mmCIF file of C-alpha atoms in Angstrom:
data_model
loop_
_atom_site.group_PDB
_atom_site.id
_atom_site.type_symbol
_atom_site.label_atom_id
_atom_site.label_comp_id
_atom_site.label_asym_id
_atom_site.label_seq_id
_atom_site.Cartn_x
_atom_site.Cartn_y
_atom_site.Cartn_z
ATOM 1 C CA MET A 1 -1.492 -11.062 -20.889
ATOM 2 C CA GLY A 2 -0.109 -10.235 -17.731
ATOM 3 C CA LYS A 3 -1.264 -11.813 -14.548
ATOM 4 C CA VAL A 4 -1.823 -10.634 -10.385
ATOM 5 C CA ASN A 5 -2.453 -12.603 -7.403
ATOM 6 C CA THR A 6 -5.709 -11.951 -6.097
ATOM 7 C CA VAL A 7 -7.460 -13.982 -2.698
ATOM 8 C CA LEU A 8 -9.422 -16.158 -4.870
ATOM 9 C CA GLY A 9 -6.506 -16.462 -7.276
ATOM 10 C CA PRO A 10 -4.524 -15.104 -10.265
ATOM 11 C CA VAL A 11 -6.487 -12.774 -12.418
ATOM 12 C CA ALA A 12 -5.363 -11.435 -15.988
ATOM 13 C CA THR A 13 -4.972 -8.092 -15.370
ATOM 14 C CA GLU A 14 -7.110 -6.767 -18.209
ATOM 15 C CA ASP A 15 -10.115 -7.309 -15.746
ATOM 16 C CA LEU A 16 -8.589 -5.570 -13.226
ATOM 17 C CA GLY A 17 -10.423 -2.210 -14.084
ATOM 18 C CA ILE A 18 -10.332 0.494 -11.975
ATOM 19 C CA ILE A 19 -8.092 0.373 -8.856
ATOM 20 C CA ALA A 20 -7.419 1.506 -5.118
ATOM 21 C CA VAL A 21 -3.566 0.670 -4.554
ATOM 22 C CA HIS A 22 -3.148 1.102 -0.983
ATOM 23 C CA GLU A 23 -6.437 0.656 0.816
ATOM 24 C CA HIS A 24 -7.216 -1.548 4.011
ATOM 25 C CA ILE A 25 -10.270 -3.844 5.325
ATOM 26 C CA GLY A 26 -9.346 -2.976 8.322
ATOM 27 C CA PHE A 27 -5.785 -1.902 9.811
ATOM 28 C CA GLY A 28 -4.947 -2.118 13.401
ATOM 29 C CA LEU A 29 -1.345 -2.662 15.548
ATOM 30 C CA PRO A 30 -0.873 -6.063 16.941
ATOM 31 C CA GLY A 31 -2.688 -6.871 19.831
ATOM 32 C CA CYS A 32 -5.899 -4.385 18.888
ATOM 33 C CA ASP A 33 -8.014 -7.530 19.152
ATOM 34 C CA LEU A 34 -7.658 -7.500 23.211
ATOM 35 C CA ASP A 35 -8.425 -3.508 23.358
ATOM 36 C CA THR A 36 -12.138 -3.029 24.372
ATOM 37 C CA GLN A 37 -12.473 0.074 24.038
ATOM 38 C CA TRP A 38 -12.771 -0.671 20.519
ATOM 39 C CA TRP A 39 -13.409 -3.738 20.011
ATOM 40 C CA LYS A 40 -16.514 -4.689 17.423
ATOM 41 C CA LYS A 41 -18.591 -8.038 16.817
ATOM 42 C CA PRO A 42 -17.579 -9.595 13.906
ATOM 43 C CA GLU A 43 -20.693 -9.321 11.726
ATOM 44 C CA GLU A 44 -20.751 -5.133 12.950
ATOM 45 C CA ALA A 45 -17.682 -4.828 10.987
ATOM 46 C CA PHE A 46 -18.726 -7.126 7.978
ATOM 47 C CA GLU A 47 -21.867 -5.040 7.796
ATOM 48 C CA VAL A 48 -19.570 -1.654 7.920
ATOM 49 C CA THR A 49 -16.885 -3.328 5.567
ATOM 50 C CA ILE A 50 -19.550 -4.737 2.867
ATOM 51 C CA GLU A 51 -21.628 -1.306 2.961
ATOM 52 C CA LYS A 52 -18.264 0.553 2.065
ATOM 53 C CA LEU A 53 -17.017 -2.382 -1.149
ATOM 54 C CA ARG A 54 -20.107 -2.410 -2.883
ATOM 55 C CA ARG A 55 -20.025 1.788 -2.919
ATOM 56 C CA PHE A 56 -17.015 1.298 -4.061
ATOM 57 C CA ARG A 57 -17.893 -1.599 -7.315
ATOM 58 C CA GLU A 58 -21.487 1.446 -8.186
ATOM 59 C CA HIS A 59 -19.063 3.944 -8.462
ATOM 60 C CA GLY A 60 -16.682 1.465 -10.481
ATOM 61 C CA GLY A 61 -14.054 0.232 -8.662
ATOM 62 C CA LYS A 62 -12.785 -3.369 -9.565
ATOM 63 C CA THR A 63 -10.183 -3.972 -8.170
ATOM 64 C CA PHE A 64 -9.135 -3.229 -4.268
ATOM 65 C CA VAL A 65 -5.084 -3.439 -3.168
ATOM 66 C CA ASP A 66 -5.223 -4.208 1.239
ATOM 67 C CA CYS A 67 -1.968 -3.035 2.555
ATOM 68 C CA THR A 68 -2.146 -4.927 5.346
ATOM 69 C CA GLY A 69 0.959 -6.110 6.361
ATOM 70 C CA ILE A 70 1.528 -9.715 8.474
ATOM 71 C CA GLY A 71 0.626 -8.566 11.996
ATOM 72 C CA ASN A 72 -1.784 -5.706 11.842
ATOM 73 C CA GLY A 73 -4.882 -7.875 10.614
ATOM 74 C CA ARG A 74 -4.951 -9.156 7.691
ATOM 75 C CA ASP A 75 -7.061 -11.986 7.196
ATOM 76 C CA VAL A 76 -7.153 -13.735 4.188
ATOM 77 C CA GLU A 77 -10.151 -15.954 4.793
ATOM 78 C CA TYR A 78 -12.215 -13.187 5.075
ATOM 79 C CA PHE A 79 -11.439 -11.388 2.476
ATOM 80 C CA GLN A 80 -12.413 -14.136 0.135
ATOM 81 C CA VAL A 81 -15.424 -14.377 1.776
ATOM 82 C CA LEU A 82 -15.698 -10.154 0.550
ATOM 83 C CA SER A 83 -14.230 -10.304 -2.481
ATOM 84 C CA ARG A 84 -17.226 -13.733 -3.396
ATOM 85 C CA ARG A 85 -19.786 -11.301 -1.969
ATOM 86 C CA THR A 86 -19.251 -7.971 -3.541
ATOM 87 C CA GLY A 87 -17.437 -9.228 -6.940
ATOM 88 C CA VAL A 88 -14.646 -6.945 -5.817
ATOM 89 C CA HIS A 89 -10.703 -7.854 -6.506
ATOM 90 C CA ILE A 90 -8.868 -7.849 -2.968
ATOM 91 C CA ILE A 91 -5.155 -8.292 -3.716
ATOM 92 C CA ALA A 92 -3.469 -9.498 -0.010
ATOM 93 C CA VAL A 93 0.433 -8.504 0.312
ATOM 94 C CA THR A 94 2.779 -10.218 2.408
ATOM 95 C CA GLY A 95 5.162 -8.072 4.243
ATOM 96 C CA PHE A 96 5.625 -5.835 6.979
ATOM 97 C CA VAL A 97 3.851 -2.436 7.786
ATOM 98 C CA ALA A 98 7.596 -1.193 9.202
ATOM 99 C CA GLY A 99 9.876 -2.655 11.270
ATOM 100 C CA ASP A 100 8.318 -0.558 14.476
ATOM 101 C CA SER A 101 5.231 -2.526 14.118
ATOM 102 C CA ALA A 102 6.319 -5.988 13.175
ATOM 103 C CA LEU A 103 5.703 -8.986 15.961
ATOM 104 C CA PRO A 104 9.131 -9.361 18.257
ATOM 105 C CA TYR A 105 8.961 -12.876 16.627
ATOM 106 C CA PHE A 106 10.509 -11.653 13.446
ATOM 107 C CA ARG A 107 12.607 -8.152 14.974
ATOM 108 C CA GLU A 108 15.881 -10.637 14.746
ATOM 109 C CA LYS A 109 15.957 -12.468 11.684
ATOM 110 C CA PRO A 110 17.588 -12.289 9.123
ATOM 111 C CA VAL A 111 17.384 -10.742 5.383
ATOM 112 C CA GLU A 112 17.425 -15.265 3.832
ATOM 113 C CA TYR A 113 14.940 -15.836 5.974
ATOM 114 C CA LEU A 114 12.488 -12.661 5.574
ATOM 115 C CA MET A 115 13.058 -13.308 1.960
ATOM 116 C CA ASP A 116 11.776 -16.990 2.113
ATOM 117 C CA LEU A 117 9.028 -16.263 4.339
ATOM 118 C CA PHE A 118 7.560 -13.237 1.312
ATOM 119 C CA ILE A 119 8.221 -15.952 -1.060
ATOM 120 C CA HIS A 120 6.153 -18.551 0.427
ATOM 121 C CA GLU A 121 3.406 -16.374 0.607
ATOM 122 C CA ILE A 122 3.790 -15.202 -3.002
ATOM 123 C CA THR A 123 4.146 -18.411 -4.481
ATOM 124 C CA VAL A 124 2.380 -20.866 -1.939
ATOM 125 C CA GLY A 125 -0.315 -18.684 -0.018
ATOM 126 C CA ILE A 126 -1.064 -16.947 3.637
ATOM 127 C CA ASP A 127 -1.942 -18.419 6.487
ATOM 128 C CA GLY A 128 -2.354 -21.930 4.790
ATOM 129 C CA THR A 129 -5.208 -20.659 2.516
ATOM 130 C CA GLY A 130 -3.642 -21.281 -0.762
ATOM 131 C CA ALA A 131 -4.354 -17.408 -1.006
ATOM 132 C CA LYS A 132 -1.222 -15.629 -2.372
ATOM 133 C CA ALA A 133 0.128 -12.454 -1.858
ATOM 134 C CA GLY A 134 0.082 -9.834 -4.763
ATOM 135 C CA ALA A 135 2.521 -7.601 -3.520
ATOM 136 C CA ILE A 136 5.079 -6.562 -0.527
ATOM 137 C CA LYS A 137 4.342 -4.267 1.894
ATOM 138 C CA VAL A 138 7.581 -2.615 3.691
ATOM 139 C CA GLY A 139 7.606 0.867 6.049
ATOM 140 C CA VAL A 140 9.677 2.951 7.700
ATOM 141 C CA SER A 141 9.306 2.787 11.293
ATOM 142 C CA ARG A 142 9.085 5.867 13.584
ATOM 143 C CA GLY A 143 11.740 8.539 13.657
ATOM 144 C CA GLY A 144 11.654 9.285 10.418
ATOM 145 C CA LYS A 145 14.840 6.810 8.889
ATOM 146 C CA LEU A 146 15.067 3.519 8.031
ATOM 147 C CA SER A 147 15.837 1.405 10.765
ATOM 148 C CA GLU A 148 18.106 -1.329 10.986
ATOM 149 C CA LEU A 149 14.838 -3.999 11.065
ATOM 150 C CA ASP A 150 13.436 -2.003 8.404
ATOM 151 C CA LYS A 151 16.896 -2.102 5.427
ATOM 152 C CA ARG A 152 16.566 -6.089 6.876
ATOM 153 C CA ILE A 153 13.208 -6.262 5.078
ATOM 154 C CA TYR A 154 13.685 -3.805 2.460
ATOM 155 C CA ARG A 155 16.387 -5.652 1.426
ATOM 156 C CA ALA A 156 14.464 -9.057 1.424
ATOM 157 C CA ALA A 157 11.378 -7.754 -0.143
ATOM 158 C CA ALA A 158 14.025 -6.436 -2.667
ATOM 159 C CA ARG A 159 15.375 -10.369 -3.700
ATOM 160 C CA ALA A 160 11.710 -11.601 -2.943
ATOM 161 C CA ALA A 161 10.365 -9.036 -5.659
ATOM 162 C CA LEU A 162 13.158 -9.832 -8.350
ATOM 163 C CA LYS A 163 12.289 -13.816 -6.726
ATOM 164 C CA THR A 164 8.703 -13.645 -7.881
ATOM 165 C CA GLY A 165 7.902 -10.926 -10.096
ATOM 166 C CA VAL A 166 5.840 -8.536 -7.944
ATOM 167 C CA PRO A 167 5.611 -5.071 -6.647
ATOM 168 C CA ILE A 168 6.536 -3.432 -3.461
ATOM 169 C CA ILE A 169 4.763 -1.150 -1.796
ATOM 170 C CA THR A 170 6.016 1.021 0.988
ATOM 171 C CA HIS A 171 4.717 2.789 3.708
ATOM 172 C CA LEU A 172 5.782 6.226 3.364
ATOM 173 C CA CYS A 173 8.534 8.183 1.263
ATOM 174 C CA VAL A 174 10.664 9.060 4.324
ATOM 175 C CA ASP A 175 13.861 8.347 3.989
ATOM 176 C CA ALA A 176 13.788 7.745 0.430
ATOM 177 C CA GLU A 177 17.601 8.046 -0.358
ATOM 178 C CA THR A 178 18.444 4.794 1.580
ATOM 179 C CA ALA A 179 15.507 2.738 -0.026
ATOM 180 C CA ILE A 180 16.524 4.200 -3.344
ATOM 181 C CA ALA A 181 20.335 2.781 -2.779
ATOM 182 C CA ILE A 182 19.064 -0.556 -1.025
ATOM 183 C CA PHE A 183 16.980 -0.829 -4.180
ATOM 184 C CA ASP A 184 19.378 -0.430 -6.543
ATOM 185 C CA GLU A 185 21.984 -2.319 -4.259
ATOM 186 C CA GLU A 186 19.908 -5.648 -4.900
ATOM 187 C CA GLY A 187 19.358 -4.811 -8.524
ATOM 188 C CA LEU A 188 15.416 -4.312 -8.453
ATOM 189 C CA PRO A 189 14.726 -1.877 -10.725
ATOM 190 C CA LEU A 190 12.327 1.229 -8.986
ATOM 191 C CA ASP A 191 9.732 0.983 -11.487
ATOM 192 C CA ARG A 192 8.212 -2.039 -9.146
ATOM 193 C CA VAL A 193 7.920 0.143 -6.206
ATOM 194 C CA LEU A 194 5.984 2.107 -4.792
ATOM 195 C CA MET A 195 6.743 5.030 -2.629
ATOM 196 C CA GLY A 196 3.920 5.333 -0.700
ATOM 197 C CA HIS A 197 1.912 8.892 1.218
ATOM 198 C CA ALA A 198 3.530 11.032 -0.317
ATOM 199 C CA ASP A 199 0.915 13.540 0.484
ATOM 200 C CA ASP A 200 0.928 12.446 4.192
ATOM 201 C CA GLY A 201 1.095 15.949 6.497
ATOM 202 C CA GLY A 202 4.318 15.470 8.388
ATOM 203 C CA TYR A 203 6.665 14.138 5.987
ATOM 204 C CA LEU A 204 6.314 16.305 2.831
ATOM 205 C CA ASN A 205 9.488 16.913 0.340
ATOM 206 C CA GLU A 206 8.902 17.843 -3.135
ATOM 207 C CA ASP A 207 12.205 17.109 -3.820
ATOM 208 C CA ARG A 208 12.169 13.418 -2.648
ATOM 209 C CA ASP A 209 9.295 13.522 -4.584
ATOM 210 C CA ASN A 210 10.172 14.340 -8.056
ATOM 211 C CA LEU A 211 13.644 12.743 -7.341
ATOM 212 C CA ILE A 212 11.390 9.363 -6.723
ATOM 213 C CA ALA A 213 10.128 9.600 -10.350
ATOM 214 C CA ASP A 214 13.361 10.681 -11.670
ATOM 215 C CA HIS A 215 14.501 7.370 -10.452
ATOM 216 C CA GLY A 216 11.527 5.815 -13.006
ATOM 217 C CA GLY A 217 9.791 4.993 -9.432
ATOM 218 C CA TRP A 218 6.270 5.719 -8.679
ATOM 219 C CA VAL A 219 4.662 8.319 -5.636
ATOM 220 C CA GLY A 220 2.141 7.852 -3.870
ATOM 221 C CA PHE A 221 -0.825 10.348 -3.352
ATOM 222 C CA ASP A 222 -2.493 8.158 -0.936
ATOM 223 C CA THR A 223 -3.411 9.365 2.279
ATOM 224 C CA ILE A 224 -5.901 11.341 0.189
ATOM 225 C CA GLY A 225 -8.637 12.130 2.633
ATOM 226 C CA TYR A 226 -7.029 12.465 5.764
ATOM 227 C CA ASP A 227 -8.276 16.328 5.559
ATOM 228 C CA SER A 228 -7.086 18.682 8.667
ATOM 229 C CA GLU A 229 -10.582 20.049 8.439
ATOM 230 C CA MET A 230 -12.697 16.569 9.532
ATOM 231 C CA GLU A 231 -13.296 16.031 12.775
ATOM 232 C CA GLY A 232 -11.269 14.073 14.979
ATOM 233 C CA ALA A 233 -8.266 13.835 11.628
ATOM 234 C CA PRO A 234 -5.189 12.637 13.195
ATOM 235 C CA TYR A 235 -1.286 13.835 12.920
ATOM 236 C CA TRP A 236 -0.697 12.965 9.263
ATOM 237 C CA SER A 237 -3.824 15.117 8.271
ATOM 238 C CA ARG A 238 -3.601 18.345 6.277
ATOM 239 C CA PRO A 239 -5.663 20.851 4.583
ATOM 240 C CA ARG A 240 -7.901 19.266 1.625
ATOM 241 C CA GLN A 241 -6.868 22.219 -0.708
ATOM 242 C CA ASP A 242 -3.164 21.908 0.000
ATOM 243 C CA ARG A 243 -3.427 18.842 -0.988
ATOM 244 C CA VAL A 244 -4.909 18.788 -3.760
ATOM 245 C CA ASP A 245 -2.679 21.749 -5.168
ATOM 246 C CA HIS A 246 0.601 19.546 -4.079
ATOM 247 C CA PHE A 247 -1.085 16.992 -6.363
ATOM 248 C CA LEU A 248 -1.683 19.223 -9.542
ATOM 249 C CA ARG A 249 2.080 20.442 -8.949
ATOM 250 C CA PHE A 250 3.596 17.186 -9.356
ATOM 251 C CA LEU A 251 0.810 16.624 -12.539
ATOM 252 C CA GLY A 252 2.451 20.192 -13.784
ATOM 253 C CA LYS A 253 6.115 18.938 -13.349
ATOM 254 C CA GLY A 254 4.756 16.190 -16.769
ATOM 255 C CA TYR A 255 4.408 13.240 -13.940
ATOM 256 C CA VAL A 256 0.938 11.494 -14.948
ATOM 257 C CA ASP A 257 2.916 8.741 -15.580
ATOM 258 C CA ARG A 258 4.268 8.100 -11.987
ATOM 259 C CA ALA A 259 1.531 8.908 -10.302
ATOM 260 C CA LEU A 260 -0.658 6.492 -7.772
ATOM 261 C CA ILE A 261 -3.929 7.693 -5.892
ATOM 262 C CA SER A 262 -5.364 5.784 -2.974
ATOM 263 C CA ALA A 263 -6.731 6.966 0.145
ATOM 264 C CA ASP A 264 -5.269 4.508 2.855
ATOM 265 C CA ALA A 265 -8.676 3.948 3.893
ATOM 266 C CA ASN A 266 -9.900 1.302 6.703
ATOM 267 C CA CYS A 267 -13.289 -0.175 6.082
ATOM 268 C CA CYS A 268 -13.555 -1.169 9.674
ATOM 269 C CA ALA A 269 -10.846 0.668 11.689
ATOM 270 C CA LEU A 270 -9.332 -2.135 14.264
ATOM 271 C CA GLY A 271 -7.619 -0.634 17.791
ATOM 272 C CA TRP A 272 -8.643 3.357 16.839
ATOM 273 C CA PRO A 273 -11.828 4.993 16.400
ATOM 274 C CA GLY A 274 -10.880 5.536 12.339
ATOM 275 C CA LEU A 275 -11.451 8.734 10.599
ATOM 276 C CA LYS A 276 -15.590 9.893 9.947
ATOM 277 C CA GLY A 277 -16.397 9.608 6.545
ATOM 278 C CA HIS A 278 -13.323 8.497 5.314
ATOM 279 C CA SER A 279 -13.172 5.356 3.062
ATOM 280 C CA VAL A 280 -11.960 4.768 0.185
ATOM 281 C CA ASN A 281 -15.090 6.393 -1.990
ATOM 282 C CA TYR A 282 -13.564 9.552 -0.576
ATOM 283 C CA LEU A 283 -11.688 9.081 -4.060
ATOM 284 C CA PHE A 284 -14.494 9.129 -6.366
ATOM 285 C CA GLU A 285 -16.812 11.117 -4.397
ATOM 286 C CA GLU A 286 -14.557 14.263 -3.394
ATOM 287 C CA PHE A 287 -10.791 13.984 -4.689
ATOM 288 C CA LEU A 288 -12.182 13.864 -8.125
ATOM 289 C CA PRO A 289 -14.298 15.798 -8.366
ATOM 290 C CA ASP A 290 -11.774 18.861 -6.955
ATOM 291 C CA LEU A 291 -9.685 18.190 -9.841
ATOM 292 C CA ARG A 292 -12.486 18.287 -12.011
ATOM 293 C CA LYS A 293 -12.750 21.643 -10.904
ATOM 294 C CA ALA A 294 -9.193 22.109 -11.480
ATOM 295 C CA GLY A 295 -9.289 20.936 -15.300
ATOM 296 C CA VAL A 296 -8.069 17.673 -14.829
ATOM 297 C CA SER A 297 -9.345 15.045 -17.486
ATOM 298 C CA GLU A 298 -10.874 12.047 -17.828
ATOM 299 C CA GLU A 299 -8.623 10.944 -19.740
ATOM 300 C CA VAL A 300 -5.960 11.421 -16.669
ATOM 301 C CA PHE A 301 -8.162 9.362 -14.539
ATOM 302 C CA GLU A 302 -8.157 6.659 -16.298
ATOM 303 C CA GLN A 303 -4.294 6.492 -16.301
ATOM 304 C CA LEU A 304 -4.345 7.013 -12.671
ATOM 305 C CA LEU A 305 -7.003 4.535 -10.874
ATOM 306 C CA VAL A 306 -6.548 2.209 -14.237
ATOM 307 C CA HIS A 307 -2.964 1.784 -16.539
ATOM 308 C CA ASN A 308 -0.470 2.865 -14.146
ATOM 309 C CA PRO A 309 -2.134 0.730 -10.855
ATOM 310 C CA THR A 310 -2.250 -1.847 -13.661
ATOM 311 C CA LYS A 311 1.215 -1.783 -15.014
ATOM 312 C CA PHE A 312 2.570 -1.337 -11.852
ATOM 313 C CA LEU A 313 1.077 -5.128 -10.100
ATOM 314 C CA THR A 314 1.427 -6.599 -12.730
ATOM 315 C CA MET A 315 3.994 -9.642 -12.292
ATOM 316 C CA GLN A 316 6.965 -9.891 -13.771
ATOM 317 C CA LYS A 317 9.600 -12.416 -15.013
ATOM 318 C CA PRO A 318 11.344 -14.209 -12.009
ATOM 319 C CA GLN A 319 14.993 -12.897 -12.109
ATOM 320 C CA ASN A 320 18.101 -14.131 -10.437
ATOM 321 C CA ILE A 321 18.821 -12.158 -7.343
ATOM 322 C CA LYS A 322 22.529 -10.322 -6.820
ATOM 323 C CA PRO A 323 24.690 -12.214 -4.783
ATOM 324 C CA SER A 324 24.917 -10.935 -1.140
ATOM 325 C CA LEU A 325 28.413 -9.293 -1.909
ATOM 326 C CA GLY A 326 29.591 -5.622 0.351
ATOM 327 C CA ARG A 327 26.560 -5.716 2.800
ATOM 328 C CA THR A 328 27.168 -5.497 6.802
ATOM 329 C CA LYS A 329 26.788 -8.318 8.667
ATOM 330 C CA GLN A 330 23.785 -6.088 9.989
ATOM 331 C CA GLU A 331 21.590 -6.108 7.506
ATOM 332 C CA SER A 332 22.722 -9.518 6.009
ATOM 333 C CA ARG A 333 21.892 -11.646 9.619
#
């Protein structure tokens, strides 16, 4: 029997049910809480969030992975309240959405410091709550290439993943070759990594998606619902049918056992208006019906929403990390 860390304690993998593997209770850049334009009263945010999580539960959803990194609005005590009130398992992450969104305090920290931080939040708890992270978040800074800080975070995450057994979730698949090389150098199998946002409208590359899957990694179609037809659609949106066709092509290549889906939606956006009409429930109310019309079976849906994410999230036996030989001073400092 495997287990996964949730904000209310470890849960057996058999009890995870339908999983939304890349979502947010609320995400914002550091300082967003001081922006009066988008500030919401706590009770208003709570009401909106509870309604969306309860609807998620009505759709059969049981586990919600909150991919909000350190400094981006992660509030584990709030997550605990929401989990108790809705019956939804909430998995929190350690790590950073990307180097350029990390608070300045962390930007010069060495790999060893970052690794120890991640391990502490996985094995001891987050912010003194005792709630342990169930995954590690990493990402690519603006510009489409891993920055030196991103590379340090990736190395720290790989080592922490090995030492604790939790998986890694990336923000964007951009510069995948560099990321794969880092994970390989650190000895982390790519089946412990979800390379996220392959369906992001600004960074499409089907050859890259194939490369990740062929190396045993998980490919995340997890910005589902950011449709360019919707009012106020952000720059990473794309036409609804284009996204569906892209995903169907990926499945058609035989990669159903490498695919993970989610909406990357905010229950209540922080520091920006969010996208009206978009939530985790878009998966059930729009995307799955689109796939049904295309002939995708219920068995495939069960694999995408239950079996694949359960396999990915299940904590593995801790392993030793490789010696830090051959790494540059910049990457190790």
